[in-house]
Coordinates of C-alpha atoms and ligand atoms in Angstrom, one line a residue:
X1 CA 128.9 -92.3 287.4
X2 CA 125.2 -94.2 287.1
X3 CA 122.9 -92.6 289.8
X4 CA 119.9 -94.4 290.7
X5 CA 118.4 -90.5 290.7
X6 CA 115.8 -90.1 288.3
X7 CA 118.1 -88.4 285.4
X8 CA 115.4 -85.3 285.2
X9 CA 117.6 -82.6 285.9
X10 CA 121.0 -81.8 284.4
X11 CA 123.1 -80.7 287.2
X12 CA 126.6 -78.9 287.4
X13 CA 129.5 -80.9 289.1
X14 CA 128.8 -78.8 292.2
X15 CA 127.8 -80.1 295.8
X16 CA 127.7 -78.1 299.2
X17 CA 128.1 -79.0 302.4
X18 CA 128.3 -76.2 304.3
X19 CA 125.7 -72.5 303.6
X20 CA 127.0 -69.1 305.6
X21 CA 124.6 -66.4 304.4
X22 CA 125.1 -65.7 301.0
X23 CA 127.9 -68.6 300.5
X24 CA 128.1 -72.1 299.7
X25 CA 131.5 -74.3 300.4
X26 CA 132.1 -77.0 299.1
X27 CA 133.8 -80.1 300.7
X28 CA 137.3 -78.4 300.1
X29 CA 136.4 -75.6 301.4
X30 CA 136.0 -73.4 297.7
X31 CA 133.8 -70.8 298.9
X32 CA 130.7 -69.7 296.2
X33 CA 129.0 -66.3 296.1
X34 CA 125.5 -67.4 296.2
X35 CA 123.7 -64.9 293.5
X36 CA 120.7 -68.3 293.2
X37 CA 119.7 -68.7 296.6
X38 CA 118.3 -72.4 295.7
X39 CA 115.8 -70.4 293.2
X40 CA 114.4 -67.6 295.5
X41 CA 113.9 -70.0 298.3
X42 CA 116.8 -68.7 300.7
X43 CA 115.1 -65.5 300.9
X44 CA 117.4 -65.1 304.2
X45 CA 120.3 -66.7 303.4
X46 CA 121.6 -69.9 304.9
X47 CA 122.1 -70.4 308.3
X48 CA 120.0 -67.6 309.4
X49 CA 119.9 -67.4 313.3
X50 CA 116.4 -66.8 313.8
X51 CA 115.2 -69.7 311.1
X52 CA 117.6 -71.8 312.7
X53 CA 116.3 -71.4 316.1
X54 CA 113.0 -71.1 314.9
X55 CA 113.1 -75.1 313.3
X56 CA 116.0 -76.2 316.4
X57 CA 113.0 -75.3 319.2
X58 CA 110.1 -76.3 316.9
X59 CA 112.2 -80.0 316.1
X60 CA 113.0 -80.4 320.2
X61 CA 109.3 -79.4 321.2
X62 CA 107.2 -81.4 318.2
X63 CA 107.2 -82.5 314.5
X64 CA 104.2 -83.3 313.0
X65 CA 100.6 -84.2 314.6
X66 CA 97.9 -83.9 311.7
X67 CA 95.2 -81.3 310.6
X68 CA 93.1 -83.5 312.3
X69 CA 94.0 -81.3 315.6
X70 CA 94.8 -77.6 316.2
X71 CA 97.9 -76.6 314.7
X72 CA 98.9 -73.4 317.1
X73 CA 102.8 -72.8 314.6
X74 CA 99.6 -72.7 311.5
X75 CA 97.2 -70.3 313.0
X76 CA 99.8 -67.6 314.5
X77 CA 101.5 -67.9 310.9
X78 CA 98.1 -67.4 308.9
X79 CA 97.5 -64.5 312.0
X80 CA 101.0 -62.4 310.4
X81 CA 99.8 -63.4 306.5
X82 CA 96.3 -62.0 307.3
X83 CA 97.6 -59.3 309.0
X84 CA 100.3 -58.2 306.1
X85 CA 97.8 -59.3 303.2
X86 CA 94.6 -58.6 301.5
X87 CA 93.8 -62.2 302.8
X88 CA 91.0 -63.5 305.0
X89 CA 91.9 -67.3 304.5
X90 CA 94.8 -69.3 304.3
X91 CA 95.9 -72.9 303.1
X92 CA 99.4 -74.4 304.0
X93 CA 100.6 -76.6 301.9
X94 CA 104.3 -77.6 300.7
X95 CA 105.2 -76.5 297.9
X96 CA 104.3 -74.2 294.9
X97 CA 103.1 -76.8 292.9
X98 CA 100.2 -77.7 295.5
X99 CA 99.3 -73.8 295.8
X100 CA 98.5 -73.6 292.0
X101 CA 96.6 -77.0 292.2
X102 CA 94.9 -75.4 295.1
X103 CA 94.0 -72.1 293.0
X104 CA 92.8 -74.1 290.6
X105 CA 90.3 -76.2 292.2
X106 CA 89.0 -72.8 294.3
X107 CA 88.8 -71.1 291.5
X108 CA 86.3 -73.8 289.8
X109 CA 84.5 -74.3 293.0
X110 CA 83.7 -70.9 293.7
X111 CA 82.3 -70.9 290.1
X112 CA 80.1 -74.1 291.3
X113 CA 79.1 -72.9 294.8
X114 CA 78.1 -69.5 293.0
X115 CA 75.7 -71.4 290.6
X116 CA 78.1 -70.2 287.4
X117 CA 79.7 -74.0 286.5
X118 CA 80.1 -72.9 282.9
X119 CA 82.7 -70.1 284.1
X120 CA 85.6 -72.6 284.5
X121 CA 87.9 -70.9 281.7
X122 CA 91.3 -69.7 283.9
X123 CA 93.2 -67.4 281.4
X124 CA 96.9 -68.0 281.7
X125 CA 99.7 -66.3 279.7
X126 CA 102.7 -67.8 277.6
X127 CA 106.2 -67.4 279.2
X128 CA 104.3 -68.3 282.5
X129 CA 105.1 -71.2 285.0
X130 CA 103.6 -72.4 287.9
X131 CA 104.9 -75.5 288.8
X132 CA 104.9 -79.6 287.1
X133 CA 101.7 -81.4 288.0
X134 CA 99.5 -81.9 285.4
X135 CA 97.1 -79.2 286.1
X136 CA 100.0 -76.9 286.6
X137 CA 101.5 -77.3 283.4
X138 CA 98.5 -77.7 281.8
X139 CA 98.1 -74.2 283.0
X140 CA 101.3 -72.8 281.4
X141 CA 101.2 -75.2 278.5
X142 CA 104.4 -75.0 277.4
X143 CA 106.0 -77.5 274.9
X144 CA 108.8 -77.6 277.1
X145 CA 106.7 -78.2 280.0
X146 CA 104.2 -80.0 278.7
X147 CA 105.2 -82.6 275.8
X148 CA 104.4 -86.1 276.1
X149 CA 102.1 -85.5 279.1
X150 CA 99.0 -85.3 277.2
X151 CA 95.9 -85.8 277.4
X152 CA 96.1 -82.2 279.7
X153 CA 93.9 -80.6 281.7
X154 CA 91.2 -78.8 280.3
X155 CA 89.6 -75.5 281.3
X156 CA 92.9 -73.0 280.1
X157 CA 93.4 -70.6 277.2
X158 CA 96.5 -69.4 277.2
X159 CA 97.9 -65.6 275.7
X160 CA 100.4 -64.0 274.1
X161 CA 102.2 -62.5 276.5
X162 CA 101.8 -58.3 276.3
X163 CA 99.2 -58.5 273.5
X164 CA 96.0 -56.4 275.6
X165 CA 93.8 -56.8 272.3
X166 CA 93.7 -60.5 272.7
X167 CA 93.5 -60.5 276.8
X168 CA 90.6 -57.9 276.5
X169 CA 88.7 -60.4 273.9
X170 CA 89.5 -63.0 276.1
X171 CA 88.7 -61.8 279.3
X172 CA 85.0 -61.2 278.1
X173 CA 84.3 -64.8 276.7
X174 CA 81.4 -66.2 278.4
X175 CA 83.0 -69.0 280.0
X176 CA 86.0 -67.2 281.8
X177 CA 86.2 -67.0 285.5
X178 CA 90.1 -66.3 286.2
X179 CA 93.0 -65.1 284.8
X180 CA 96.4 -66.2 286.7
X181 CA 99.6 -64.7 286.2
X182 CA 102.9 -64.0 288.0
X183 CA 103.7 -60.5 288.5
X184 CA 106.9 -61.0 287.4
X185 CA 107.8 -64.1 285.2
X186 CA 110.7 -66.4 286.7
X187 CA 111.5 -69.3 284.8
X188 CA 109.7 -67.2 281.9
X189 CA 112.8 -64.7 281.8
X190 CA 112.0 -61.8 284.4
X191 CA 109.5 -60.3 282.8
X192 CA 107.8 -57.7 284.9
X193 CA 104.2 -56.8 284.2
X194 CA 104.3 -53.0 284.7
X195 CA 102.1 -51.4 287.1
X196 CA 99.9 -50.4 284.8
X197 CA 99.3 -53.7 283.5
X198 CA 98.7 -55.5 286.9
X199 CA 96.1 -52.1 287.2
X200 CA 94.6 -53.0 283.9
X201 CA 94.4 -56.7 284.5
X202 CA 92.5 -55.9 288.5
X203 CA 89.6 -53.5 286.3
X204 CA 89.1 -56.0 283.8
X205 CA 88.5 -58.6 286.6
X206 CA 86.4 -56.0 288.3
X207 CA 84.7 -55.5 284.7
X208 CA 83.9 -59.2 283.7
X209 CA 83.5 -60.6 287.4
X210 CA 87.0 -62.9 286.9
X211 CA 89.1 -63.6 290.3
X212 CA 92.7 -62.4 289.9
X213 CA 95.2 -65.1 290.5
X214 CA 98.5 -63.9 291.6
X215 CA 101.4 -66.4 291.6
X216 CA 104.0 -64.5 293.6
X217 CA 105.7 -68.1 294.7
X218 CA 108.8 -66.0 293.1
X219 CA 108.5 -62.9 293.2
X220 CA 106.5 -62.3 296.3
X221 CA 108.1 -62.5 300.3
X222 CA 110.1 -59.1 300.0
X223 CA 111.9 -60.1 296.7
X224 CA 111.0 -56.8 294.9
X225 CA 111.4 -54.9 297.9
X226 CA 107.6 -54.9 299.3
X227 CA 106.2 -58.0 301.0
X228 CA 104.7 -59.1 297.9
X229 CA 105.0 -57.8 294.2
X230 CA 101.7 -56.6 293.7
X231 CA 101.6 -54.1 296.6
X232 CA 103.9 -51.9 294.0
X233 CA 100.3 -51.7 291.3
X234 CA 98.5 -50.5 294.4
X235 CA 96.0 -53.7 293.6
X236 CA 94.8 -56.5 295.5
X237 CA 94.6 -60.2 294.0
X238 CA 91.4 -62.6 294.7
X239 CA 93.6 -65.5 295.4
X240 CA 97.6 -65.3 296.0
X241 CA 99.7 -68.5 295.6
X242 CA 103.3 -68.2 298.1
X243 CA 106.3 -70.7 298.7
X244 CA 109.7 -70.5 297.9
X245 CA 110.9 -67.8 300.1
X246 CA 108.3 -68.0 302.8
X247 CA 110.2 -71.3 304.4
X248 CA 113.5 -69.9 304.0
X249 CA 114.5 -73.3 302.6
X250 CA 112.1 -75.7 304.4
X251 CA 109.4 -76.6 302.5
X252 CA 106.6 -74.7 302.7
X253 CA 103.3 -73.2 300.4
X254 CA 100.3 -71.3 300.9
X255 CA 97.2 -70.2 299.1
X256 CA 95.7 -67.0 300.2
X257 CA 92.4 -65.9 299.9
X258 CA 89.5 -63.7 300.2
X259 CA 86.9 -65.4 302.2
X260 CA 84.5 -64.8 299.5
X261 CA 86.5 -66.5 297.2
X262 CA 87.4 -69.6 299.7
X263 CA 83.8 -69.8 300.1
X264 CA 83.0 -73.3 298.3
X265 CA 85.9 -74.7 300.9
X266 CA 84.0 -76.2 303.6
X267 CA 85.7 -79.5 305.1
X268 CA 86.3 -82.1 303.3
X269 CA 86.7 -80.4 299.9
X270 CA 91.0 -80.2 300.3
X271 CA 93.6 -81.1 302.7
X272 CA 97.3 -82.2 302.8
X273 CA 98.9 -84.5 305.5
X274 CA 102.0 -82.5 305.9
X275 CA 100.3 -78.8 304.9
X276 CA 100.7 -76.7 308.1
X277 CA 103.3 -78.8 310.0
X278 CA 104.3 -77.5 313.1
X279 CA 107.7 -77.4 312.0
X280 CA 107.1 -75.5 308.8
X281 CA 105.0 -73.0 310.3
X282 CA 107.2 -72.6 312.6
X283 CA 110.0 -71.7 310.2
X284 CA 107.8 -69.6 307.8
X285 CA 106.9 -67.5 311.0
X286 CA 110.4 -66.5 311.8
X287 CA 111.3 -65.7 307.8
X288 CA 107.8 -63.2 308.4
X289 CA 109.2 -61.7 311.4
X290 CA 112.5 -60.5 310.1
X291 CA 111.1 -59.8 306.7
X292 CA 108.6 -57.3 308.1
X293 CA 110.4 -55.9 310.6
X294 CA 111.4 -52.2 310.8
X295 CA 113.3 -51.3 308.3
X296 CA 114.4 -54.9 306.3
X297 CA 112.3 -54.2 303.0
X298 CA 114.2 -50.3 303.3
X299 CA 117.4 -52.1 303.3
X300 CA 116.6 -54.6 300.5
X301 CA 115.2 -51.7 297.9
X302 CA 118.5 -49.7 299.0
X303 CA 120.5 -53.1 298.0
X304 CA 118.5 -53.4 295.3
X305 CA 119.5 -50.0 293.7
X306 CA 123.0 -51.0 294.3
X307 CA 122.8 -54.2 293.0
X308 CA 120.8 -52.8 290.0
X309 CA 123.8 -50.2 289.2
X310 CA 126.7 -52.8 289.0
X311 CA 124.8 -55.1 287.0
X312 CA 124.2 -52.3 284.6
X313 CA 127.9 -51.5 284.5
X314 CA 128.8 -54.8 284.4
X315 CA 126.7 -54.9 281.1
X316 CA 128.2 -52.1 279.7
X317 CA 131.8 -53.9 280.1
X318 CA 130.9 -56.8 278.4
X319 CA 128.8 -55.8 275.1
X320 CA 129.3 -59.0 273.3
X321 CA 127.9 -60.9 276.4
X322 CA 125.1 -59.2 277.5
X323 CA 122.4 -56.8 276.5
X324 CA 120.4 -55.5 279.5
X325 CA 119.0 -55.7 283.0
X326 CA 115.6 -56.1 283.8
X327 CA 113.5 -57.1 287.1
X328 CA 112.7 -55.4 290.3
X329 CA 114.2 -55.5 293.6
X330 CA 116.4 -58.4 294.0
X331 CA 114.9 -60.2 291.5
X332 CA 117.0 -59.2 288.4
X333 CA 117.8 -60.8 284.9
X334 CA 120.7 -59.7 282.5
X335 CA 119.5 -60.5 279.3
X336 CA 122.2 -62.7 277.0
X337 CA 123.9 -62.3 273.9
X338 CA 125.1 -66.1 274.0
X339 CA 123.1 -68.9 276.0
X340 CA 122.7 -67.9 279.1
X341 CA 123.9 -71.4 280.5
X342 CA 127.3 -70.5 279.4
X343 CA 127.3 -67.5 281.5
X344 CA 125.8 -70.0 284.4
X345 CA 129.1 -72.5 283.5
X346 CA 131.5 -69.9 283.3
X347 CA 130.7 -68.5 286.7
X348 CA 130.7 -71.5 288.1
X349 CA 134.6 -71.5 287.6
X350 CA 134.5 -67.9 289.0
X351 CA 132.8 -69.6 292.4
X352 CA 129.9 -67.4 291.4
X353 CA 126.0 -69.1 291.7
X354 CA 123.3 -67.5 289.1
X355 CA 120.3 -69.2 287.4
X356 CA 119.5 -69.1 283.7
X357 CA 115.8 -68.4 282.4
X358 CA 114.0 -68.9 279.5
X359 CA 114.2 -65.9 277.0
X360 CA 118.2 -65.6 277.2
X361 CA 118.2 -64.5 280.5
X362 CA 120.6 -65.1 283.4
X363 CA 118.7 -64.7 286.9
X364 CA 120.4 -63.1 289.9
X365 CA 118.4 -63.9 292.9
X366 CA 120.5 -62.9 295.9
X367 CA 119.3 -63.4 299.7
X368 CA 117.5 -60.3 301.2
X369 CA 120.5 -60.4 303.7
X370 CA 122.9 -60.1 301.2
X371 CA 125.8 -57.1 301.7
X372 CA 126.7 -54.5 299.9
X373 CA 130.1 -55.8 299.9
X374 CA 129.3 -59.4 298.8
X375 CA 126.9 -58.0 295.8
X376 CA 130.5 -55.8 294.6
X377 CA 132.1 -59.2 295.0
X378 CA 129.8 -61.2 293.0
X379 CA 129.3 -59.0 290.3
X380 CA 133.5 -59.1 290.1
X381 CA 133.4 -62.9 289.9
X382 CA 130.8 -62.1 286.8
X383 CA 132.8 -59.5 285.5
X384 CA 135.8 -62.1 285.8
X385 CA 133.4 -65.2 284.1
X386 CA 132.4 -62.5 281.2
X387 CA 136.2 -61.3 280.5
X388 CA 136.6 -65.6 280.3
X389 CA 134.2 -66.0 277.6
X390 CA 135.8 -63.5 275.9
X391 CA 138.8 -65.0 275.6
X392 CA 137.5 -67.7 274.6
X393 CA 135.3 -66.1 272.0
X394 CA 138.6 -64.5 270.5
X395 CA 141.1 -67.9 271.1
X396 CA 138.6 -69.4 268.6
Ligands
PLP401 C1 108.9 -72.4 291.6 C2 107.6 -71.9 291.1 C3 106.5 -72.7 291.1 C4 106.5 -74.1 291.6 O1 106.9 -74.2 292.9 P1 107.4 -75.6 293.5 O2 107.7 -75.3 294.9 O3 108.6 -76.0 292.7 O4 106.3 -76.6 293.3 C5 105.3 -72.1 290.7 N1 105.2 -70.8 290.3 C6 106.3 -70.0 290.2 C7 106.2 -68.6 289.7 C8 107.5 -70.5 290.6 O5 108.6 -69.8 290.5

């Protein structure tokens, strides 16, 4: 079929129209165990009652005015992210993309307003991702990212990923000011940094005057089991880029910040027509409330250790498939021992949703709601898709 859709993704022969939780149907009513969650975005499953309600009474009341007025949805939603955060300051925005591009241009104007303009150097490591503008992917620099989009940005030096010799050289080059990093690589293959790295990386900020740049669009909003990723290191970022699961599925970003960081952003110097919307706040607000109420992030690390333990065994059923699990929380990889799209493809016939990653990884990013009982009957539909493959593998 010719679709007048820009051909930029390849995309399964799969459409939904109907989300329960942690399931998709389809129009015949084939019933998927959702192990994707759109990419970390439904970080409370679809349909949720609260988000529901939350965007129902926000869409009857009011839509959209401007950031020309007071936004009261934006300030009571920066009022729980302060609260929960190292954050003074907070920008809304729409996406992930536009947090990076934000981080970026704070970064370089703090180095301007501070009378250091030849700090504009942000240190970035390989493996990493932050979204597909140009100064995002100028920041990761990928050749998958990046090819054919040249000239790039300038003002990045990228690093081996794990290799301290080279960050430590780095990091002390006259004209760095920040290093940015996820806490946990997504599209990079779930690749934690340890503690001690994310440690490591806050004292050698500390030691050369850089800002830390966290991009916990992935990772952070209780994926690993605390609010954000870095609150497991015991360390604070300068700057912290969130989307994905903040809006539960509506579109929603934020940068947040120390003030002294935010400092060169007086008005005038950003803004965003839709950033802040009544109806996104709105929505982001109820996804806080239920994430950090009593006892939510308990029950995801006790899923999470569940989850963990059948993946493991799953791995040790299937040695020709897969090699390993790694992650945190509910963000979890198994790493491959054949493209990890295949696995994707033969789940797909198991009604089973996971994501692959770069790195041979498949990605299992459940909702935070998810069951015990649904995780047991997703990892059978793997264990089912993996037994396939092996058939196959032996047919031939
Ligand atoms: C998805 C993602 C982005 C980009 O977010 P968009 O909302 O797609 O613009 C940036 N960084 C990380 C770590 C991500 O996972």
């Amino acid at each position: 079929m010719i679709s007048p859709v820009l051909p930029s993704y390849s995309r399964a022969n799969l459409s939904f129209v109907k989300g329960e939780g942690s399931w998709l149907i389809e129009a015949d009513g084939r019933r998927f165990l959702d192990f994707a969650s759109g990419i970390a975005v439904m970080s409370l499953g679809h349909g949720h009652p609260k988000v529901v309600g939350a965007l129902i009474d926000q869409a009857n009341a009011l839509w959209h005015t401007s950031n020309l007025y007071e936004v009261p949805q934006q300030q009571a939603l920066a009022d729980r992210l302060v609260e929960h955060t190292f954050a003074d300051t907070i920008f809304f925005c729409n996406s992930g993309t536009e947090a990076a591009e934000l981080a970026i241009k704070m970064a370089r104007k703090y180095r301007t307003v501070t009378g250091a303009p030849d700090r504009m150097t942000i240190l970035t490591f390989e493996g990493g991702f932050h979204g597909r503008s140009t100064g995002a992917i100028s920041a990761a620099a990928s050749e998958k990212l990046s090819a054919g989009f040249g000239p790039l940005l300038p003002g990045f030096r990228l690093l081996p990923f794990g290799d301290h010799d080279a960050l430590r050289d780095a990091a002390s080059a006259p004209d760095v000011g920040a290093i940015m990093v996820e806490p946990i690589q997504g599209e990079g293959g779930i690749r934690p940094l340890p503690d001690q790295c994310l440690k490591g990386l806050r004292d050698l900020c500390d030691e050369h005057g850089l800002l830390l740049i966290l991009d916990e669009i992935q990772c952070g909003m209780g994926r690993t089991g605390k609010l954000f990723a870095h609150e497991w290191a015991g360390i604070t970022p300068d700057i912290m880029l969130v989307a994905k699961g903040i809006g539960g599925g509506f579109p929603l970003g934020a940068l947040l910040a120390t003030e002294e960081v935010a400092r060169g952003m007086t008005a005038g110097t950003h803004g965003s027509t839709y950033g802040g919307n009544p109806l996104g706040c709105a929505v982001g607000g109820a996804v806080i409330d239920v994430i950090t109420a009593d006892g939510f992030l308990d029950a995801v690390n006790a899923k999470a250790g569940f989850l963990r333990q059948k993946l493991e065994g799953l791995v040790a059923s299937h040695p020709d498939i897969f090699e390993g699990v790694r992650g945190h929380g509910l963000m979890l990889g198994i790493k491959c021992k054949i493209p990890p799209g295949e696995v994707v493809a033969a789940g797909y016939a198991q009604a089973v949703l996971t994501v692959p990653a770069a790195d041979n990884i498949l990605r299992i990013l459940p909702a935070l709601t998810i069951t015990e009982d649904e995780i047991s009957e997703g990892i059978s539909r793997l264990d089912a898709a993996a037994s396939a493959l092996e058939n196959r593998a032996s047919a031939e």
